[in-house]
Amino acid sequence: MAIQNFVRNGCALFLRPQWQVVFFISCCLHFAVSQIRYSIPEELTKGSLIGNVAQDLGLDLKRLRAGRARIVTGDSTQYAELKTDKGILVVSERIDREKLCGDITPCSFSFEIILENPIELHQVTVEIIDVNDNYPVFEKKKINFEISELASLGSSFALESAFDLDVELNSLQNYILTKNDFFVLKQYSNPDGSRFVEIVLDKALDRETHPHLSLKLIAVDGGNPQRSGSVNIDVTVLDANDNAPQFNQTVYRASVIENAPKGTYITTVNATDADSGSNGHIMFSFADLKEHWRDIFSVHENTGLVSVLGNVDFEKDKRFEIRVRATDQGGLTSTSKLVIEVVDVNDNAPIINLMSLSSPVSEDALPGTTIAVLNIKDLDSGTNGQVTCFIDRNIPINIKTSLSNYYNLITDAFLDRETQSEYNITVIATDSGSPALTSSTTLRLKVSDVNDNEPVFEQKSYSAYIPENNPLGFSICNVKARDLDWSQNSRVSYFLIDAHIVGAPISSYVSINSENGLLQAVRSFDYEQIKQLNLVIKAQDGGSPPLSSNVSMTIIIQDQNDNAPQVLYPVQSGGSVVAEIVSRSADVGYLVTKVVAVDVDSGQNAWLSYKLQKATDRALFEVGLQNGEIRTVRQVTDKDAVKQRLAVVVEDNGQPSRSATVNVNVALADSFPEVLSEFTDFTHDKEYNDNLTFYLVLALAVVSFLFIVSIIAILSVKCYRWRRERMFYKSGANLPVIPIARVSALTPVNQVRAS
Ligand SMILES: *[C@@H]1O[C@H](CO)[C@@H](O)[C@H](O)[C@H]1NC(C)=O
Ligand SMILES: *[C@@H]1O[C@H](CO)[C@@H](O)[C@H](O)[C@H]1NC(C)=O
């Protein structure tokens, strides 16, 4: 207000503001008006001298007192007080320039000193000189920045300005940034003279090395002493995915036993990522895994634990080389190699393959004949795959290895189909693992037949009996021969070996059924002619060449009681009377005569016994049962008739028995004439008897003649036949038609004969 006043008056005199008194006197006012100026620093203590007004206005102290000099001011605050007793102005109130004027310069306040009687008005202006009593001040205590580590160089970040209430030199003059590697400070001046600052990125940030930066911005003023204020700048470096995961090994090596169960731990891969948060969150996986390996192993996405997922089979893969990949969530990856060696386990039994088998094998195959070739392998490796192979020892077959993995089955003796027609050969293959695995296979080898056995008759020789007078076709005997060979080689046929018995071929006596060996009679036998037949039977098999064997057979013809006894003595001469004469004086037991009889049968059938069948006097004679002797059994008496007639029956012992009866005449007489007279009744039969005798003789002669004739006829026929046969053989040897004879020699009988 004071300044306004004197600007209005237009005659202000400016003095250089200073601590010293500046005064100014107006001279153009119709009342005493003067103007004085003082200049004092702010913040003086109360009572500090501002100026000596009495002196500067040229007033003495009495006038001041008399004029009741006082300060008038429109403002409520009165910074100055007039000490009238000393004529000085002192500070009555603390003067803060900043409060009084803010940033207006220069800063002053004015008031009037008024005097009465006469009225005098003096304007006093007090200029307040700034004192550096204020610090530069930042509004915030702390400035936070979040800057990506990928922020480009030259990026600028504005900072808030500080302010200093002081003015001019005492006001804010400069900013200083604490020393750091990354930011530089840039200051700009506004047209109004204010400054603003920013920090500019000078070097790339790296969250991984310096995640946080603490800077300090200092603002300084130009006062003396200099004052400063500061603010902390916290820079948080934001992560960018600028780091790929890093495996801690370039190669991981591990091993796993084959057939390890699912979940078996193998190894753990590990990787780190310098980035933080999701940029540093690593996920593991297999990279470029072969199709068929995908189901075998798994890697845990987060922990990197590699474990068995499926079937680890050494026989398929002995070694796995897998790339493991680590991926952060920003998509950066890196890989490492994982080598897994599979440890073999003996999990494969040997495999036996039959390559060839020659079955059946002939029983005459030479020892050393190969009958089968086997291929035996084991999928395991090392000792687990080493195979030993053997077969049961108690068969005549051996196993030999030829090429590796190949085995031959070889006979080591002659085989005999008849003792063993087939072999079940069990081939056992064992590997050397622990525990060892074994497999086996059984081959069935058949032995084929060779005709190496001749037929063998069940008996060393045969004998059979046939009763005479048998019917034709009578079954005599059944011979049987066995042949150990098989099928055709064992089919036995039976033949009679040609021979002649009593001039007739054997075939005219008996025949044999070639199929079943049944021997039958082809004629009726007469024991009295042939008592026994000796023949040879041949059994021949159907092999090629055939084998045969002979057996001898005796057929014994059994006697039948087919002949009655024949009485030889006493001769029964028809009409003639033959009488035994017994003296009447003969003793008891006198041998009268003996009946002699024969029986052409034999044995029991020819065993004769004699019995008295009829007698004139049964009490007089007896017949010896065995010997046919007729003896007296008592003394002949005179009373006994001369003529005694006995009938003796001769009986054989056959079943049924046959008998003959003979009449014996006995004359009991002491002399022959007596006998004659007694036997005259016999003689008148004599003529008749003579005739009978004659006829008998005649008949005998005729029969004898016929007999001789027929004998001669038979002999000549036989002789003729014999000569013809001889002629045939002789001429046959010389004839050129032998081949035909040989062709016909194909029948077995002829063959034998030819050999
Ligand atoms: C061989 O085996 C077969 C079938 O198992 C059996 O029928 C036959 O009797 C056996 N042979 C021998 C000689 O053991
Ligand atoms: C069987 O007998 C016939 C005739 O005597 C003879 O030729 C043949 O060699 C004999 N065979 C045997 C196997 O003894």
PDB file of C-alpha atoms in Angstrom, residues 370 372-377 387-390 399-409 427:
ATOM      1  CA  THR A 370      20.044-137.071 -38.470  1.00  0.00           C
ATOM      2  CA  ALA A 372      15.620-133.636 -36.648  1.00  0.00           C
ATOM      3  CA  VAL A 373      17.081-130.155 -36.777  1.00  0.00           C
ATOM      4  CA  LEU A 374      16.120-127.693 -34.078  1.00  0.00           C
ATOM      5  CA  ASN A 375      16.704-124.004 -33.739  1.00  0.00           C
ATOM      6  CA  ILE A 376      16.921-122.886 -30.136  1.00  0.00           C
ATOM      7  CA  LYS A 377      17.344-119.289 -29.156  1.00  0.00           C
ATOM      8  CA  VAL A 387      21.280-121.952 -23.709  1.00  0.00           C
ATOM      9  CA  THR A 388      22.201-125.530 -22.941  1.00  0.00           C
ATOM     10  CA  CYS A 389      20.156-128.226 -24.492  1.00  0.00           C
ATOM     11  CA  PHE A 390      19.707-131.891 -23.680  1.00  0.00           C
ATOM     12  CA  ILE A 399      21.662-134.195 -29.460  1.00  0.00           C
ATOM     13  CA  LYS A 400      24.554-132.393 -31.091  1.00  0.00           C
ATOM     14  CA  THR A 401      25.027-128.746 -31.751  1.00  0.00           C
ATOM     15  CA  SER A 402      25.994-127.838 -35.259  1.00  0.00           C
ATOM     16  CA  LEU A 403      25.866-124.144 -35.992  1.00  0.00           C
ATOM     17  CA  SER A 404      25.282-121.815 -33.119  1.00  0.00           C
ATOM     18  CA  ASN A 405      21.649-122.066 -32.048  1.00  0.00           C
ATOM     19  CA  TYR A 406      21.183-125.136 -34.217  1.00  0.00           C
ATOM     20  CA  TYR A 407      20.963-128.619 -32.829  1.00  0.00           C
ATOM     21  CA  ASN A 408      20.733-131.965 -34.584  1.00  0.00           C
ATOM     22  CA  LEU A 409      19.071-135.041 -33.201  1.00  0.00           C
ATOM     23  CA  VAL A 427      14.182-131.670 -25.794  1.00  0.00           C
TER      24      VAL A 427
END
